[in-house]
PDB file of C-alpha atoms and ligand atoms in Angstrom:
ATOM      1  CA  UNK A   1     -20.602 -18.241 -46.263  1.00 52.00           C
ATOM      2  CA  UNK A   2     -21.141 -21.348 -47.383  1.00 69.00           C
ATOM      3  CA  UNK A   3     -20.845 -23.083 -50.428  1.00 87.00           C
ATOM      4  CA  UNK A   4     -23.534 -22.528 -53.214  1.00 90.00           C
ATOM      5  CA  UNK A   5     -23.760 -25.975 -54.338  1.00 93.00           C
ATOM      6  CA  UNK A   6     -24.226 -27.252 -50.380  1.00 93.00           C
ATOM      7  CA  UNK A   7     -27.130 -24.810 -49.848  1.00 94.00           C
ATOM      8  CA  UNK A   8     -28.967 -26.226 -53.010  1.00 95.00           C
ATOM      9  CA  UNK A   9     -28.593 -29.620 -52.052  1.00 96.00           C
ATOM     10  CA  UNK A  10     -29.903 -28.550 -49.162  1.00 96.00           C
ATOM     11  CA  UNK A  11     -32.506 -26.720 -50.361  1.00 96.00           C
ATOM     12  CA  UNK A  12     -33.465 -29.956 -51.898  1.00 96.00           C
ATOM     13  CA  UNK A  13     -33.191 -31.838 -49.275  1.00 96.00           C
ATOM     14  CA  UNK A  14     -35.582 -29.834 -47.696  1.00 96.00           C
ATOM     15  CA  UNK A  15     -38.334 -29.932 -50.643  1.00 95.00           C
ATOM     16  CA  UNK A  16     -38.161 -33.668 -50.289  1.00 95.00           C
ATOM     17  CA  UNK A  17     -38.194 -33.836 -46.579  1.00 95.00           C
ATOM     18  CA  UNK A  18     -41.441 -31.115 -46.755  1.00 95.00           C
ATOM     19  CA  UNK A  19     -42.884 -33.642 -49.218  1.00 92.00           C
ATOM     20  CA  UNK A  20     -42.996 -36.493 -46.557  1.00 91.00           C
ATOM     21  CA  UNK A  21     -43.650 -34.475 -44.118  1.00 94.00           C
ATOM     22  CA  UNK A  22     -47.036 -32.817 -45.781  1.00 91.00           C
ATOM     23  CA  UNK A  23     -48.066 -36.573 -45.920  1.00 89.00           C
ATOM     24  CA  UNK A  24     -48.048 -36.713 -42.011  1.00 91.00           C
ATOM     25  CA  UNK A  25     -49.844 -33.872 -41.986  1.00 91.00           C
ATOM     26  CA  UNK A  26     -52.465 -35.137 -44.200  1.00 87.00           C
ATOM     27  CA  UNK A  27     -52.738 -38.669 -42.908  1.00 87.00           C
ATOM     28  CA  UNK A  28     -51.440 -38.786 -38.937  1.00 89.00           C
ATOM     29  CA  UNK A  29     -54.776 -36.978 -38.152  1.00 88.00           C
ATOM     30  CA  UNK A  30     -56.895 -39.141 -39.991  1.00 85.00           C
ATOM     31  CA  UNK A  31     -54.754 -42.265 -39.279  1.00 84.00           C
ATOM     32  CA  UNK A  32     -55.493 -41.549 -35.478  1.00 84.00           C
ATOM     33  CA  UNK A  33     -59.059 -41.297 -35.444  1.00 82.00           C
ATOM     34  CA  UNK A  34     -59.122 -44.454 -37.631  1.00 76.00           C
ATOM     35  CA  UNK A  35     -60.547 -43.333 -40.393  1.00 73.00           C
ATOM     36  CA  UNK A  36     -61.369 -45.743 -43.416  1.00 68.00           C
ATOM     37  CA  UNK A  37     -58.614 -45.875 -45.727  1.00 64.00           C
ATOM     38  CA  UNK A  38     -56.791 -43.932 -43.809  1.00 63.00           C
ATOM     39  CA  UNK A  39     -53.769 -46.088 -44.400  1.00 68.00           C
ATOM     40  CA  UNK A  40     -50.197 -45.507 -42.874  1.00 73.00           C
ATOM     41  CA  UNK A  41     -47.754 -43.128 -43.201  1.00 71.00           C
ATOM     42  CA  UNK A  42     -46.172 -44.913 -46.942  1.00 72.00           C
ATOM     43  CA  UNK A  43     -49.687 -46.675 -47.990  1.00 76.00           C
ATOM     44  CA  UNK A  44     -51.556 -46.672 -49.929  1.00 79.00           C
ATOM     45  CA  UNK A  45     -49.094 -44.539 -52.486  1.00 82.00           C
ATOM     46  CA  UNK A  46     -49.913 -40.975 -53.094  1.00 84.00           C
ATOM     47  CA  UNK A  47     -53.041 -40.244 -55.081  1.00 84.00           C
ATOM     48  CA  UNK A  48     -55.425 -37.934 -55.776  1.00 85.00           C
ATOM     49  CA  UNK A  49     -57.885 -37.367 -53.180  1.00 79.00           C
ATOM     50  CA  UNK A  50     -60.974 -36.536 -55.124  1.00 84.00           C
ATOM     51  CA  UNK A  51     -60.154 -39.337 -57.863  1.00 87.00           C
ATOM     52  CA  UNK A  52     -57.975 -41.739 -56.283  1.00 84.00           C
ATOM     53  CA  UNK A  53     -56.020 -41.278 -59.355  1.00 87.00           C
ATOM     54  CA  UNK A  54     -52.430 -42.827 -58.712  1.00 88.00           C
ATOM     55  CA  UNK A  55     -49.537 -40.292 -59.053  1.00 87.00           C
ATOM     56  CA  UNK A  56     -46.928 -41.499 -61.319  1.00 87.00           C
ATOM     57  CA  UNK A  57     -43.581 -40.416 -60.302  1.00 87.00           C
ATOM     58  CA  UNK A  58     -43.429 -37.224 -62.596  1.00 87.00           C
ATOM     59  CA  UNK A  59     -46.380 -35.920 -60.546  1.00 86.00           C
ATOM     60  CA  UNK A  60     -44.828 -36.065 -57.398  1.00 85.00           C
ATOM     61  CA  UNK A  61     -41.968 -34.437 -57.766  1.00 89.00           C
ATOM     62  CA  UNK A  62     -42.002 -32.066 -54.777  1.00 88.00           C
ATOM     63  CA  UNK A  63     -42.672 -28.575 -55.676  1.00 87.00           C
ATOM     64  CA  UNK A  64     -41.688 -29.222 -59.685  1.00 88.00           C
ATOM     65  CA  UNK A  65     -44.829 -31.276 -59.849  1.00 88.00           C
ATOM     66  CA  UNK A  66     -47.364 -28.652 -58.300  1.00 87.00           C
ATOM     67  CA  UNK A  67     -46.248 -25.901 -60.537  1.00 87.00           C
ATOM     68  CA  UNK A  68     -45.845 -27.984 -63.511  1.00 87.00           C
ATOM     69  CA  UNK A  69     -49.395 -29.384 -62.638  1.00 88.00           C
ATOM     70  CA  UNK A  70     -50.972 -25.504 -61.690  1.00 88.00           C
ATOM     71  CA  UNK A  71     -51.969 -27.159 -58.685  1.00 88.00           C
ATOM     72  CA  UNK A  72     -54.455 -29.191 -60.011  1.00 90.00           C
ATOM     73  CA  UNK A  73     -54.932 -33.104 -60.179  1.00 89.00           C
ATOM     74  CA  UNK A  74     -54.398 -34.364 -64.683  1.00 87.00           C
ATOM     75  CA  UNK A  75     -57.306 -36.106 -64.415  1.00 88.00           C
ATOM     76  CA  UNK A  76     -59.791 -34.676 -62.354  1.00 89.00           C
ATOM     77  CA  UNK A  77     -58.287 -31.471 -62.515  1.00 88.00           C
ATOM     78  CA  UNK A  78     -59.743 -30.749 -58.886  1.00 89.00           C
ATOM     79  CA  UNK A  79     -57.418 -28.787 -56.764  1.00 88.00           C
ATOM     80  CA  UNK A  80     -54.246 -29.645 -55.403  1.00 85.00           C
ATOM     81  CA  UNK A  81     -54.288 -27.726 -51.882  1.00 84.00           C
ATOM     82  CA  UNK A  82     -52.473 -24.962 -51.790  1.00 86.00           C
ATOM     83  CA  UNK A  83     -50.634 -25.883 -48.467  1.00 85.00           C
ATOM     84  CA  UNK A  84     -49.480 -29.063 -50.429  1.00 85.00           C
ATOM     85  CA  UNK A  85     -46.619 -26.538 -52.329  1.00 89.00           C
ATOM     86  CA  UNK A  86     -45.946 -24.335 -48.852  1.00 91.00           C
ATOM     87  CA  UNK A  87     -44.842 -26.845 -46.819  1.00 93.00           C
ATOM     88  CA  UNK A  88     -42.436 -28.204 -49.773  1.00 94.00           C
ATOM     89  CA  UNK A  89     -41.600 -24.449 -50.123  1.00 94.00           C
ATOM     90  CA  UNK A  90     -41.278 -23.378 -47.040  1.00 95.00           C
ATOM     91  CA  UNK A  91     -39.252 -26.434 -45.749  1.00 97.00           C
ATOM     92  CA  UNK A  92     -36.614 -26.200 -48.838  1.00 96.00           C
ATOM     93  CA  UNK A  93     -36.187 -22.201 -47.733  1.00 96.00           C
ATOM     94  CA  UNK A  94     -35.657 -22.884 -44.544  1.00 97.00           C
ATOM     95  CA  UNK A  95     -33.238 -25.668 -45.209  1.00 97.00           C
ATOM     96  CA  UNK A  96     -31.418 -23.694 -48.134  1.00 96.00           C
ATOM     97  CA  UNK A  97     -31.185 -20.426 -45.734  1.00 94.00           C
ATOM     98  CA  UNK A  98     -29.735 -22.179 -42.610  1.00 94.00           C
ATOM     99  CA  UNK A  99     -26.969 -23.623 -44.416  1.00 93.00           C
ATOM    100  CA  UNK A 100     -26.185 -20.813 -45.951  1.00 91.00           C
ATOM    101  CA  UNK A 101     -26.099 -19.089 -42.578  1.00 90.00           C
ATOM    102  CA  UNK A 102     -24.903 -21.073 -39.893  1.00 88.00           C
ATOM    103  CA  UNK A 103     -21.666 -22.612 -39.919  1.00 85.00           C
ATOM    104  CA  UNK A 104     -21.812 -25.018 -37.557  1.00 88.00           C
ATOM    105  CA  UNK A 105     -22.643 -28.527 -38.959  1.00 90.00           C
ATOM    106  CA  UNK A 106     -23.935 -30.415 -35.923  1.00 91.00           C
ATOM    107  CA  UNK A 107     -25.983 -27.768 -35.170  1.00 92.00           C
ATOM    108  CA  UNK A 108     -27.289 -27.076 -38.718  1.00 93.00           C
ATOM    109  CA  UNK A 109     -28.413 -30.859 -38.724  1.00 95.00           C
ATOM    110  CA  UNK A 110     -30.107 -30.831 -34.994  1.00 95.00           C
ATOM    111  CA  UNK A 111     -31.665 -27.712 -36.317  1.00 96.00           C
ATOM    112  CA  UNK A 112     -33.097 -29.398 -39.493  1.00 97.00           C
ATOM    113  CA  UNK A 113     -34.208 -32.362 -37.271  1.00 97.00           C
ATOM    114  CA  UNK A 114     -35.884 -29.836 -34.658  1.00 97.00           C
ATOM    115  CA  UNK A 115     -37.854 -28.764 -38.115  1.00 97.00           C
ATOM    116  CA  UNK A 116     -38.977 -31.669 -39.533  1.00 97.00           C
ATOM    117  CA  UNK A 117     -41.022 -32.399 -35.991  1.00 97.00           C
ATOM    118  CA  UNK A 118     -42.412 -29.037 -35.145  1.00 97.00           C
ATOM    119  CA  UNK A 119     -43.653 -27.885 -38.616  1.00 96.00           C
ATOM    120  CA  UNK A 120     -45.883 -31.189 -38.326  1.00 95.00           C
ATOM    121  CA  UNK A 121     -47.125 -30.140 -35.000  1.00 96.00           C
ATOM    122  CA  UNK A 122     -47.409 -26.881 -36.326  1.00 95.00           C
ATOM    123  CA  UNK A 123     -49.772 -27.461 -39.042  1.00 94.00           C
ATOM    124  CA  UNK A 124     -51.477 -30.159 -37.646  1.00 94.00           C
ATOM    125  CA  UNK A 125     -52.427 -28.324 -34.779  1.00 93.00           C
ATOM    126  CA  UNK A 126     -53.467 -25.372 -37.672  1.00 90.00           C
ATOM    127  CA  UNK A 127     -56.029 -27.961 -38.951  1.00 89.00           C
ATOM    128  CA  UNK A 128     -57.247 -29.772 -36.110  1.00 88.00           C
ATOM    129  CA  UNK A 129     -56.483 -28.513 -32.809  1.00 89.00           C
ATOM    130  CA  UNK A 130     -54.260 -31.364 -31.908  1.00 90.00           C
ATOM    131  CA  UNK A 131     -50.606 -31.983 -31.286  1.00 94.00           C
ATOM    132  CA  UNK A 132     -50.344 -35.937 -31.111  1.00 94.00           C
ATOM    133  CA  UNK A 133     -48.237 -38.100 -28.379  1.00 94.00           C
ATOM    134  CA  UNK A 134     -46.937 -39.888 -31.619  1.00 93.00           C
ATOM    135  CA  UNK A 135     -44.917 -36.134 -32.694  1.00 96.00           C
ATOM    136  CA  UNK A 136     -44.281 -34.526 -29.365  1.00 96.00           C
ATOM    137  CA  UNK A 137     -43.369 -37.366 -27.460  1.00 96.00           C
ATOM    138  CA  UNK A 138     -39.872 -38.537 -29.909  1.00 97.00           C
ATOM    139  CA  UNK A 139     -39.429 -34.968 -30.129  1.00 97.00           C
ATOM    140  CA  UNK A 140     -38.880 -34.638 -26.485  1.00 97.00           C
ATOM    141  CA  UNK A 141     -36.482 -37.640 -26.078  1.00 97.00           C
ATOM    142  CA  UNK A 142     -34.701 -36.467 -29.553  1.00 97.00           C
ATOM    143  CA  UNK A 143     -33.855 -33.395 -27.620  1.00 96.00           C
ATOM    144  CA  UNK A 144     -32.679 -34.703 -24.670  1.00 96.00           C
ATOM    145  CA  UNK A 145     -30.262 -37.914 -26.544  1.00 96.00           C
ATOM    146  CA  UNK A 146     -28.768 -34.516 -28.701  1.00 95.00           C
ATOM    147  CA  UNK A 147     -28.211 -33.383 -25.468  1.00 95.00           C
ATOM    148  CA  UNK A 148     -26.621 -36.294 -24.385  1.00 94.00           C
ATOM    149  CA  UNK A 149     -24.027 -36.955 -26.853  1.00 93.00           C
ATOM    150  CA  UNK A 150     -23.184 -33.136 -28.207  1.00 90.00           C
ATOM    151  CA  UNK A 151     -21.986 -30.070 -25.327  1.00 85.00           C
ATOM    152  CA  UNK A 152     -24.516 -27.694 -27.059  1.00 90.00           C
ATOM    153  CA  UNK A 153     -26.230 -27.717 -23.419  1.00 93.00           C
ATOM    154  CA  UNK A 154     -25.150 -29.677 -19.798  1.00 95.00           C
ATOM    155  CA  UNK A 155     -28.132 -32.679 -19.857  1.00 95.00           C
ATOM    156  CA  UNK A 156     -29.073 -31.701 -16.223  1.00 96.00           C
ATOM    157  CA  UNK A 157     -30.494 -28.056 -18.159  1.00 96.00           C
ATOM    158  CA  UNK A 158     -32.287 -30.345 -20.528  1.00 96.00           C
ATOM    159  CA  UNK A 159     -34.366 -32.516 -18.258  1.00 97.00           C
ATOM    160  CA  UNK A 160     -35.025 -29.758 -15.881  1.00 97.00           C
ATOM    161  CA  UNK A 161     -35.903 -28.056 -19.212  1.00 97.00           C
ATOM    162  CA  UNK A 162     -38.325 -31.208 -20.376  1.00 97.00           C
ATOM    163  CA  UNK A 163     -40.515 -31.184 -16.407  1.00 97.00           C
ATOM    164  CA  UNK A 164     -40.071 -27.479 -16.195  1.00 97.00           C
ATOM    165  CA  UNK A 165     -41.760 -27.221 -19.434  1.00 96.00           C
ATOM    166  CA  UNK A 166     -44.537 -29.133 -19.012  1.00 96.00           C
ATOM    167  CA  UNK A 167     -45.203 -27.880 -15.532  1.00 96.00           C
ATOM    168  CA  UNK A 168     -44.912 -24.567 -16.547  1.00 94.00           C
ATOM    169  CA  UNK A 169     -48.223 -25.058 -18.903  1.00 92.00           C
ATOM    170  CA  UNK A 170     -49.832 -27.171 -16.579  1.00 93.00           C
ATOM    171  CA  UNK A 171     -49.820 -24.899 -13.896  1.00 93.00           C
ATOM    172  CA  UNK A 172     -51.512 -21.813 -16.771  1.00 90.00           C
ATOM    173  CA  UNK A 173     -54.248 -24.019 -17.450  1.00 90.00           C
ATOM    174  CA  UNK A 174     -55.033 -25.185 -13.864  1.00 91.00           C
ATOM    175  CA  UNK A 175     -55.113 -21.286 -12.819  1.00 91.00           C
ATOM    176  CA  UNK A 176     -57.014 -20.842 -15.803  1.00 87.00           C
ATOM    177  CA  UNK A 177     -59.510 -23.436 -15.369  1.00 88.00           C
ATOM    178  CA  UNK A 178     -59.786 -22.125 -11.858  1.00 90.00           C
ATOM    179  CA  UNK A 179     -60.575 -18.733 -12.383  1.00 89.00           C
ATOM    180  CA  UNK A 180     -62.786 -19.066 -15.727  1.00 86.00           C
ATOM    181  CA  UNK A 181     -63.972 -22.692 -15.802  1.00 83.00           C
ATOM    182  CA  UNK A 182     -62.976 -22.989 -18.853  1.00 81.00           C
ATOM    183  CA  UNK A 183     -59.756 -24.958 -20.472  1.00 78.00           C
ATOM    184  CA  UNK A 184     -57.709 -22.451 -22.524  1.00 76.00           C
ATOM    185  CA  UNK A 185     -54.474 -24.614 -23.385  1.00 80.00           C
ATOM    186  CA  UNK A 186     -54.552 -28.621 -24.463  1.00 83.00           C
ATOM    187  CA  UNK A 187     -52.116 -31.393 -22.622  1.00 87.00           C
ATOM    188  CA  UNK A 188     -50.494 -30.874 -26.238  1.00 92.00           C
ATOM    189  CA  UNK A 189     -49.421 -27.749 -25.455  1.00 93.00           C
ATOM    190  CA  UNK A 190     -47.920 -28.863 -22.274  1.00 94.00           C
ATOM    191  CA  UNK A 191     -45.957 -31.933 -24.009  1.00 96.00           C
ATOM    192  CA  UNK A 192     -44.773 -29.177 -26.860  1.00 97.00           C
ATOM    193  CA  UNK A 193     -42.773 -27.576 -23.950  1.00 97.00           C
ATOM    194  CA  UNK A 194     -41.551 -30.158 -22.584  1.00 97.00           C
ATOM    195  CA  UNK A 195     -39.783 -31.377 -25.846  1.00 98.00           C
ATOM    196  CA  UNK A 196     -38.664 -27.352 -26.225  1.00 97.00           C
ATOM    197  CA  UNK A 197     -37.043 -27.777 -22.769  1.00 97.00           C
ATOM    198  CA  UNK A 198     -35.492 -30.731 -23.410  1.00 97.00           C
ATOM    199  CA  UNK A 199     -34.108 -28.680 -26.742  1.00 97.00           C
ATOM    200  CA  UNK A 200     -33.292 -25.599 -25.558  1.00 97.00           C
ATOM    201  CA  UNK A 201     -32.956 -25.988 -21.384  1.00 96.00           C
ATOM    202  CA  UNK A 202     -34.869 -24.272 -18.773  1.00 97.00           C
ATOM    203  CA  UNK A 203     -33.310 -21.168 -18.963  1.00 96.00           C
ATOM    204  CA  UNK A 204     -34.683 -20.902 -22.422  1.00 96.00           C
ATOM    205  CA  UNK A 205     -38.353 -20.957 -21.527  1.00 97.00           C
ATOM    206  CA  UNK A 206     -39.363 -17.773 -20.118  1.00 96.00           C
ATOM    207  CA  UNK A 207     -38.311 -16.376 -23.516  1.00 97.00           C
ATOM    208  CA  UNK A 208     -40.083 -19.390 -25.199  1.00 97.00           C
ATOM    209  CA  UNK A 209     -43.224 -18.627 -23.932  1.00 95.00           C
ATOM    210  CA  UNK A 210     -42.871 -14.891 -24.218  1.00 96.00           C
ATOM    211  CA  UNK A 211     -42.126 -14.905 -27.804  1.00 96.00           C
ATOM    212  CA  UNK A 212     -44.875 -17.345 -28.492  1.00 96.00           C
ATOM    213  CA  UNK A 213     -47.709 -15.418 -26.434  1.00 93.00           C
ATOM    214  CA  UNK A 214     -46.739 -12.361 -28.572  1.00 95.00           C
ATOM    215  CA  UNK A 215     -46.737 -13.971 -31.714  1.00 93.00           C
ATOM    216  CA  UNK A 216     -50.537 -15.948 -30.518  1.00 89.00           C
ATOM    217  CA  UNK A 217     -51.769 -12.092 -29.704  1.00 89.00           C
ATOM    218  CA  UNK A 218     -50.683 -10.747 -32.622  1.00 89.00           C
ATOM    219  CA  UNK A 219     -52.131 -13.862 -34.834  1.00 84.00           C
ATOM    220  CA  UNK A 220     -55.082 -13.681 -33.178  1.00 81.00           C
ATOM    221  CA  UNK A 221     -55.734  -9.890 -34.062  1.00 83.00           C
ATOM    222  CA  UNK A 222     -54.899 -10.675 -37.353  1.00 81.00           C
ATOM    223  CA  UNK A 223     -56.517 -14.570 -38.067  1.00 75.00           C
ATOM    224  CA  UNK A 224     -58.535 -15.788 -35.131  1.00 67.00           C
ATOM    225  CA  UNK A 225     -60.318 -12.411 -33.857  1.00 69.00           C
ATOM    226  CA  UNK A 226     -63.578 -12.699 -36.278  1.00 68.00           C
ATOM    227  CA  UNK A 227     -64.019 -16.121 -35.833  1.00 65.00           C
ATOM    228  CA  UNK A 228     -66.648 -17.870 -33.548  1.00 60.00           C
ATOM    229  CA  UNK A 229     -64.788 -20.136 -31.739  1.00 57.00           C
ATOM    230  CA  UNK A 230     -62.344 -17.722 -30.634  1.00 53.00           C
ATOM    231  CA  UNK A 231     -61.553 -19.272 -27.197  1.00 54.00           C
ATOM    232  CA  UNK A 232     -59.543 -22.099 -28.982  1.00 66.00           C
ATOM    233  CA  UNK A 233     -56.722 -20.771 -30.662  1.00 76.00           C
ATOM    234  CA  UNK A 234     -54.409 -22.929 -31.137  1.00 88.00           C
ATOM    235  CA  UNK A 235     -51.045 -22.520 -29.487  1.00 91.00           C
ATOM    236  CA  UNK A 236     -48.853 -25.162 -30.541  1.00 94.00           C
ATOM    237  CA  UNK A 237     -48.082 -23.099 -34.148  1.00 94.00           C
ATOM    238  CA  UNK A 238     -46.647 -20.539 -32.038  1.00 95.00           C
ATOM    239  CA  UNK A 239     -45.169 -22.385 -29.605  1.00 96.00           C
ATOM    240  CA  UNK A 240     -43.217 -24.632 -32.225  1.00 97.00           C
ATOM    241  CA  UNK A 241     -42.062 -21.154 -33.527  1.00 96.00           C
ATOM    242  CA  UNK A 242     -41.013 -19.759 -30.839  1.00 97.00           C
ATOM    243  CA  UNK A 243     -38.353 -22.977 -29.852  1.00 97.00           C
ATOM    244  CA  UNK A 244     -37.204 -22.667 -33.522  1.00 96.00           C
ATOM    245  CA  UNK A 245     -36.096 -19.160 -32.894  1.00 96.00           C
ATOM    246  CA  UNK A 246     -34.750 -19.417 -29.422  1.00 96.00           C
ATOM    247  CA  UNK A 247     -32.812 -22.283 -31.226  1.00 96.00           C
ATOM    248  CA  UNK A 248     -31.272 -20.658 -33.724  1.00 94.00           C
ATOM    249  CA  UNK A 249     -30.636 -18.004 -31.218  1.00 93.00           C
ATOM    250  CA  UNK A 250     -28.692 -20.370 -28.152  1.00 91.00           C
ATOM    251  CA  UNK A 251     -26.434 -21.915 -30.775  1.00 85.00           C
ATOM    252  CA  UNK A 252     -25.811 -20.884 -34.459  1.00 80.00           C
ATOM    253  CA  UNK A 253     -22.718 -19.416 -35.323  1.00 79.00           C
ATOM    254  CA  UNK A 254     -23.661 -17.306 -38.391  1.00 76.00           C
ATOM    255  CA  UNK A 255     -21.646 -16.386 -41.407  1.00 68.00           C
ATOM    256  CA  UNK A 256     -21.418 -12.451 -40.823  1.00 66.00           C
TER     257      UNK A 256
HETATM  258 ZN1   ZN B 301     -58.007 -36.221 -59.306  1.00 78.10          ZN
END
């Protein structure tokens, strides 16, 4: 077990990470389809978006400042959106809970930096049905320099893990395009594996891609089923799941 005073800090860590990375959710969509005022990814400062009112530094605190504020803006008091606190929440769980559990620094830290670019993808492709270049594409070549210069997996498993990946997808949606005319899976979805092969290795994605088709059936019987456009569900949340768990799976060393 770890100690309690590294799994807070980490903890925070996370919050603070989740903060920054809640603004890429919010603006890298917006930013791309260059929106007005969309900014970059550290202007303009954070404000409110119905007001424009300027967070001081007391309101951005992450999580603290939700709560304290009841998730609404002081001077407006329009609301703060809810997924605002979970991805500060979830992201200091998840970074608390790892290092409590795995015991192996280097890959608690690859594991934390395998986080902070799939829960981006994740929600972005939640919101908009989109998993940018700008994400996937640094994630892939992250995976492969870890690769490179730790022995969690031989390189060679890694690239063949990046083109096996993406040709895996790519070959799905060509035999689905074939047989329905229709396109079921984006060229997102095809760069997500690709940087999950170049994490995990080849031999890691038939279990990939099983564990994220059952986890898309069983969101779409719960989310997706009643609504219209049920034909595009997106499959880059589950995806981005899936490589976390196989992850944690291939190397952590837990405490018990
Ligand atoms: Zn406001």
């Amino acid at each position: 077990m770890m100690d309690p005073a590294f799994c807070t800090a980490s903890g925070v860590l996370g919050a603070i990470l989740g903060s920054f990375l809640g603004v890429v959710v919010e603006r890298l969509p917006r930013w791309m389809r260059e929106e007005e005022g969309a900014g970059n990814l550290l202007y303009p400062p954070s404000h409110c978006p119905a007001c424009q009112h300027r967070l001081r530094w007391w309101e951005n605190i992450p999580l603290v400042s939700w709560l304290m504020l009841r998730g609404r803006c002081c001077r407006c008091r329009s609301a703060i959106p809810l997924r605002v606190l979970m991805v500060e929440l979830l992201s200091a769980l998840f970074f608390a809970l790892s290092a409590w559990l795995i015991l192996d620094l280097p890959v608690l830290l690859a594991l934390w930096l395998l986080w902070c670019g799939l829960l981006p993808l994740a929600m972005i492709d939640l919101r908009e049905r989109l998993l940018p270049d700008c994400l996937t594409q640094p994630l892939l070549w992250a995976g492969l320099l870890l690769n490179l210069h730790t022995h969690l997996l031989p390189l060679a498993d890694a690239l063949y893990g990046a083109v096996a990946g993406y040709l895996a997808l790519w070959l799905v949606y060509q035999g689905h395009r074939l047989v329905t005319g229709r396109e079921g899976l984006g060229y997102g979805d095809f760069k997500l594996l690709a940087a999950l092969g170049a994490w995990c290795g080849w031999q890691a994605l038939p279990s990939i891609l099983l564990l994220a088709a059952l986890g898309g059936i069983l969101g779409w019987a719960i989310c997706f089923r009643h609504q219209e456009n049920d034909n595009v569900i997106p499959f880059g949340p589950f995806l981005a799941f899936a490589g976390l768990i196989i992850f944690i799976l291939q190397h952590a060393i837990f405490t018990f």
